[in-house]
Amino acid sequence: MAGTILASDMHLDAQRPESTALFHHFLDEVASGADALYLLGDLFEAWLGDDAIHPAHEPILDRMAALTGAGTALYIQHGNRDFLMGETLAGRLGATLLPEEAVVELGGAPTLLLHGDSLCTDDTAYQEFRAQVRDPAWQAQFLALSPAERMEQARQAREASREAQADIDSDITDVNAEAVADAFRRHGVDRMIHGHTHRPADHALTVDGATCRRLVLPQWTDRGGYIRCDEAGCELLAYPSGVRLPTSDGE
């Protein structure tokens, strides 16, 4: 299958083997034979460092390496769950780590790719946390801990996050309209693809008089979804059924 495939928010976790099996099937049935596969963050529910790989993740890493070995280019962005993926992992997979915001040519048009959490600026508590854990000094300090110590800190952070989410207004976890518009302006594009919000849709919007398109990838639980881009353009699809996901006429 030629063309480019994009997905995000698989949240692969040893506690959810069904999601890993679904994604493995996706690699075999959709990504295999594609020109390129872009994974836009949260491939893993948690990533504690390239030196602390859970044994349950080994088979999917091997399958991804086989995909690139067969000729499909693999590009990975950090998400809010797996921001510690590094060059060691990328080298093992034969993948390229992308910056937080990357503009690539897809379906004949420059397209901004990002995980999407940076657009959720109304959630100020999360943005403060994001700034902390993306700081190289914080990351170096965290990675200097033993894997067991990292795991314990991650467990405590997840518990705190669950408690905070219970009281939060769900609207602030979606993107901020002005942050979206600023991203379009900053990069001079009229198409954006991201994940993170778990609100899949194909949005049409107007920025400074120009018609723009924002495609949002779904999360992977009992099913998933992806975008396929070729010379005809980009289409947001469900997996495994392959049906087109909803379109929004405005924001």
CSV table of C-alpha atoms in Angstrom, one decimal:
chain,number,residue,atom,x,y,z
A,1,MET,CA,0.0,0.0,0.0
A,2,ALA,CA,1.6,3.3,-1.1
A,3,GLY,CA,0.9,6.6,0.5
A,4,THR,CA,1.6,7.9,4.0
A,5,ILE,CA,-0.1,6.7,7.2
A,6,LEU,CA,-0.4,8.8,10.4
A,7,ALA,CA,-1.7,7.7,13.9
A,8,SER,CA,-1.3,8.6,17.5
A,9,ASP,CA,-2.4,7.8,21.0
A,10,MET,CA,-2.0,4.1,21.0
A,11,HIS,CA,-1.1,4.2,24.7
A,12,LEU,CA,0.5,0.8,24.6
A,13,ASP,CA,0.6,-0.7,28.1
A,14,ALA,CA,1.5,-4.1,29.4
A,15,GLN,CA,-1.9,-4.0,31.3
A,16,ARG,CA,-3.8,-3.7,28.0
A,17,PRO,CA,-2.5,-6.4,25.7
A,18,GLU,CA,-5.6,-6.1,23.5
A,19,SER,CA,-4.5,-2.6,22.4
A,20,THR,CA,-1.0,-3.9,21.5
A,21,ALA,CA,-2.5,-6.7,19.5
A,22,LEU,CA,-4.7,-4.3,17.6
A,23,PHE,CA,-1.8,-2.0,16.8
A,24,HIS,CA,0.3,-5.0,15.8
A,25,HIS,CA,-2.5,-6.0,13.4
A,26,PHE,CA,-2.6,-2.4,12.1
A,27,LEU,CA,1.1,-2.5,11.4
A,28,ASP,CA,0.7,-5.7,9.3
A,29,GLU,CA,-2.5,-4.7,7.5
A,30,VAL,CA,-2.3,-0.9,7.0
A,31,ALA,CA,1.2,0.3,7.6
A,32,SER,CA,3.0,-2.5,5.8
A,33,GLY,CA,3.9,-1.3,2.3
A,34,ALA,CA,3.2,2.3,3.1
A,35,ASP,CA,5.8,4.9,2.0
A,36,ALA,CA,5.9,6.3,5.5
A,37,LEU,CA,4.3,5.9,9.0
A,38,TYR,CA,4.1,8.9,11.3
A,39,LEU,CA,3.3,8.3,15.0
A,40,LEU,CA,2.4,11.6,16.6
A,41,GLY,CA,2.9,10.9,20.3
A,42,ASP,CA,1.6,8.7,23.1
A,43,LEU,CA,2.7,5.5,21.4
A,44,PHE,CA,3.2,4.2,24.9
A,45,GLU,CA,1.1,4.9,28.0
A,46,ALA,CA,4.4,5.6,29.8
A,47,TRP,CA,8.1,5.5,28.7
A,48,LEU,CA,10.6,5.7,31.5
A,49,GLY,CA,13.7,5.8,29.3
A,50,ASP,CA,15.3,3.9,26.5
A,51,ASP,CA,17.1,1.8,29.1
A,52,ALA,CA,14.0,0.7,30.9
A,53,ILE,CA,11.9,-1.1,28.3
A,54,HIS,CA,9.1,-3.3,29.6
A,55,PRO,CA,9.4,-6.9,28.3
A,56,ALA,CA,5.8,-6.7,27.0
A,57,HIS,CA,6.9,-4.0,24.6
A,58,GLU,CA,9.7,-6.0,22.9
A,59,PRO,CA,7.5,-7.8,20.3
A,60,ILE,CA,5.9,-4.5,19.0
A,61,LEU,CA,9.3,-2.8,18.9
A,62,ASP,CA,10.6,-5.8,16.9
A,63,ARG,CA,7.6,-5.5,14.5
A,64,MET,CA,8.2,-1.8,14.0
A,65,ALA,CA,11.9,-2.4,13.3
A,66,ALA,CA,10.8,-5.0,10.7
A,67,LEU,CA,8.5,-2.4,9.1
A,68,THR,CA,11.4,0.0,8.6
A,69,GLY,CA,13.6,-2.8,7.5
A,70,ALA,CA,11.1,-3.6,4.7
A,71,GLY,CA,11.3,0.0,3.4
A,72,THR,CA,8.6,2.0,5.2
A,73,ALA,CA,10.0,5.2,6.7
A,74,LEU,CA,9.0,5.7,10.4
A,75,TYR,CA,8.8,9.1,12.1
A,76,ILE,CA,7.9,9.5,15.8
A,77,GLN,CA,6.9,12.5,17.8
A,78,HIS,CA,6.9,12.8,21.6
A,79,GLY,CA,3.6,12.8,23.4
A,80,ASN,CA,2.7,13.8,26.9
A,81,ARG,CA,3.1,10.2,28.0
A,82,ASP,CA,6.3,9.2,26.2
A,83,PHE,CA,8.4,12.4,26.0
A,84,LEU,CA,11.4,10.4,27.2
A,85,MET,CA,11.7,8.4,24.0
A,86,GLY,CA,15.3,9.0,22.8
A,87,GLU,CA,17.7,8.4,20.0
A,88,THR,CA,18.6,4.9,21.3
A,89,LEU,CA,15.0,3.8,20.7
A,90,ALA,CA,14.9,5.6,17.4
A,91,GLY,CA,18.0,3.8,16.3
A,92,ARG,CA,16.7,0.4,17.3
A,93,LEU,CA,13.5,1.1,15.2
A,94,GLY,CA,15.2,2.7,12.3
A,95,ALA,CA,13.0,5.7,13.0
A,96,THR,CA,13.5,9.5,13.0
A,97,LEU,CA,12.5,11.5,16.0
A,98,LEU,CA,10.6,14.6,14.9
A,99,PRO,CA,10.6,18.0,16.7
A,100,GLU,CA,7.5,19.1,18.7
A,101,GLU,CA,6.2,20.9,15.6
A,102,ALA,CA,7.2,19.6,12.2
A,103,VAL,CA,6.0,20.7,8.7
A,104,VAL,CA,6.0,17.9,6.1
A,105,GLU,CA,4.7,17.6,2.6
A,106,LEU,CA,1.6,15.3,2.6
A,107,GLY,CA,-0.7,14.8,-0.3
A,108,GLY,CA,0.9,17.7,-2.1
A,109,ALA,CA,0.5,20.2,0.7
A,110,PRO,CA,2.7,21.3,3.6
A,111,THR,CA,1.1,20.0,6.8
A,112,LEU,CA,1.9,20.9,10.4
A,113,LEU,CA,2.3,17.8,12.6
A,114,LEU,CA,2.3,17.9,16.4
A,115,HIS,CA,1.0,15.8,19.3
A,116,GLY,CA,-1.5,18.5,20.3
A,117,ASP,CA,-1.0,19.0,24.0
A,118,SER,CA,0.7,22.3,23.4
A,119,LEU,CA,-2.6,23.6,22.0
A,120,CYS,CA,-4.5,22.9,25.2
A,121,THR,CA,-3.5,26.2,26.8
A,122,ASP,CA,-6.6,26.6,28.9
A,123,ASP,CA,-5.3,23.8,31.1
A,124,THR,CA,-2.8,25.9,32.9
A,125,ALA,CA,-1.9,23.3,35.5
A,126,TYR,CA,-1.0,20.8,32.7
A,127,GLN,CA,1.0,23.4,30.8
A,128,GLU,CA,3.1,24.1,33.9
A,129,PHE,CA,3.7,20.3,34.3
A,130,ARG,CA,4.6,20.1,30.6
A,131,ALA,CA,7.1,22.8,30.8
A,132,GLN,CA,8.7,21.1,33.8
A,133,VAL,CA,9.1,17.6,32.2
A,134,ARG,CA,10.2,18.9,28.8
A,135,ASP,CA,13.1,20.7,30.5
A,136,PRO,CA,16.4,19.0,29.7
A,137,ALA,CA,17.7,19.4,33.2
A,138,TRP,CA,14.6,17.8,34.7
A,139,GLN,CA,14.9,14.9,32.2
A,140,ALA,CA,18.6,14.3,33.0
A,141,GLN,CA,17.8,14.2,36.7
A,142,PHE,CA,14.9,11.8,36.2
A,143,LEU,CA,16.9,9.5,33.9
A,144,ALA,CA,19.7,9.4,36.5
A,145,LEU,CA,17.4,7.5,38.8
A,146,SER,CA,17.2,3.7,38.8
A,147,PRO,CA,14.4,2.2,36.6
A,148,ALA,CA,12.6,1.2,39.8
A,149,GLU,CA,12.8,4.7,41.2
A,150,ARG,CA,11.5,6.1,37.9
A,151,MET,CA,8.6,3.6,38.0
A,152,GLU,CA,7.6,4.7,41.5
A,153,GLN,CA,7.7,8.4,40.6
A,154,ALA,CA,5.6,7.6,37.4
A,155,ARG,CA,3.1,5.7,39.5
A,156,GLN,CA,2.7,8.6,41.9
A,157,ALA,CA,2.3,11.1,39.0
A,158,ARG,CA,-0.4,8.9,37.4
A,159,GLU,CA,-2.4,8.8,40.7
A,160,ALA,CA,-2.1,12.5,41.1
A,161,SER,CA,-3.2,13.1,37.5
A,162,ARG,CA,-6.3,10.8,38.0
A,163,GLU,CA,-7.3,12.8,41.1
A,164,ALA,CA,-6.9,16.1,39.3
A,165,GLN,CA,-8.8,14.9,36.2
A,166,ALA,CA,-11.8,14.0,38.4
A,167,ASP,CA,-12.4,17.7,39.2
A,168,ILE,CA,-11.4,19.3,35.9
A,169,ASP,CA,-13.7,20.8,33.3
A,170,SER,CA,-13.4,18.7,30.2
A,171,ASP,CA,-13.6,21.7,28.0
A,172,ILE,CA,-10.1,22.9,29.1
A,173,THR,CA,-8.6,19.7,28.0
A,174,ASP,CA,-9.5,20.5,24.4
A,175,VAL,CA,-7.5,22.8,22.2
A,176,ASN,CA,-7.7,26.6,22.5
A,177,ALA,CA,-8.9,28.2,19.3
A,178,GLU,CA,-6.4,31.0,19.5
A,179,ALA,CA,-3.5,28.6,20.1
A,180,VAL,CA,-4.6,26.7,17.0
A,181,ALA,CA,-4.8,29.9,14.9
A,182,ASP,CA,-1.3,30.9,16.2
A,183,ALA,CA,0.1,27.6,15.1
A,184,PHE,CA,-1.3,28.0,11.6
A,185,ARG,CA,0.1,31.6,11.4
A,186,ARG,CA,3.5,30.6,12.8
A,187,HIS,CA,4.1,27.9,10.2
A,188,GLY,CA,2.3,29.5,7.3
A,189,VAL,CA,0.3,26.3,6.5
A,190,ASP,CA,-3.4,25.6,6.1
A,191,ARG,CA,-3.5,22.0,7.3
A,192,MET,CA,-2.7,20.6,10.7
A,193,ILE,CA,-2.7,17.0,12.1
A,194,HIS,CA,-2.5,16.2,15.8
A,195,GLY,CA,-3.8,13.8,18.4
A,196,HIS,CA,-3.8,14.0,22.2
A,197,THR,CA,-7.4,15.3,22.8
A,198,HIS,CA,-9.1,11.9,21.9
A,199,ARG,CA,-11.7,13.9,20.0
A,200,PRO,CA,-11.3,12.6,16.4
A,201,ALA,CA,-12.7,14.8,13.7
A,202,ASP,CA,-11.9,16.7,10.5
A,203,HIS,CA,-12.4,20.4,11.3
A,204,ALA,CA,-12.8,23.2,8.8
A,205,LEU,CA,-12.0,26.7,10.2
A,206,THR,CA,-11.0,30.1,9.0
A,207,VAL,CA,-7.8,31.8,10.1
A,208,ASP,CA,-7.2,35.4,9.0
A,209,GLY,CA,-9.6,34.9,6.1
A,210,ALA,CA,-8.0,31.7,4.9
A,211,THR,CA,-9.7,28.3,5.0
A,212,CYS,CA,-7.8,25.8,7.1
A,213,ARG,CA,-8.2,22.2,8.1
A,214,ARG,CA,-7.4,20.6,11.4
A,215,LEU,CA,-7.5,16.8,11.5
A,216,VAL,CA,-7.6,15.1,15.0
A,217,LEU,CA,-6.5,11.5,15.4
A,218,PRO,CA,-8.4,9.1,17.7
A,219,GLN,CA,-7.0,7.2,20.6
A,220,TRP,CA,-6.6,3.4,20.5
A,221,THR,CA,-8.7,1.3,22.9
A,222,ASP,CA,-11.0,-1.4,21.6
A,223,ARG,CA,-10.5,0.2,18.1
A,224,GLY,CA,-8.3,2.9,16.7
A,225,GLY,CA,-8.0,5.2,13.7
A,226,TYR,CA,-5.6,6.7,11.3
A,227,ILE,CA,-5.1,9.2,8.5
A,228,ARG,CA,-4.1,8.1,5.0
A,229,CYS,CA,-2.5,10.7,2.7
A,230,ASP,CA,-1.8,10.2,-1.0
A,231,GLU,CA,-1.9,12.3,-4.1
A,232,ALA,CA,-5.7,12.8,-3.7
A,233,GLY,CA,-5.3,14.3,-0.2
A,234,CYS,CA,-5.7,13.2,3.4
A,235,GLU,CA,-8.6,11.1,4.9
A,236,LEU,CA,-9.4,10.3,8.5
A,237,LEU,CA,-10.4,6.7,8.9
A,238,ALA,CA,-11.5,4.3,11.7
A,239,TYR,CA,-9.6,1.0,12.2
A,240,PRO,CA,-10.4,-1.8,11.6
A,241,SER,CA,-13.5,-0.9,9.7
A,242,GLY,CA,-11.9,1.8,7.5
A,243,VAL,CA,-15.0,4.1,7.6
A,244,ARG,CA,-14.5,7.8,7.3
A,245,LEU,CA,-14.7,9.6,10.6
A,246,PRO,CA,-16.8,12.8,11.2
A,247,THR,CA,-16.3,16.1,9.6
A,248,SER,CA,-16.9,19.4,11.3
A,249,ASP,CA,-17.9,22.4,9.2
A,250,GLY,CA,-16.6,25.0,11.6
A,251,GLU,CA,-15.1,25.9,14.9
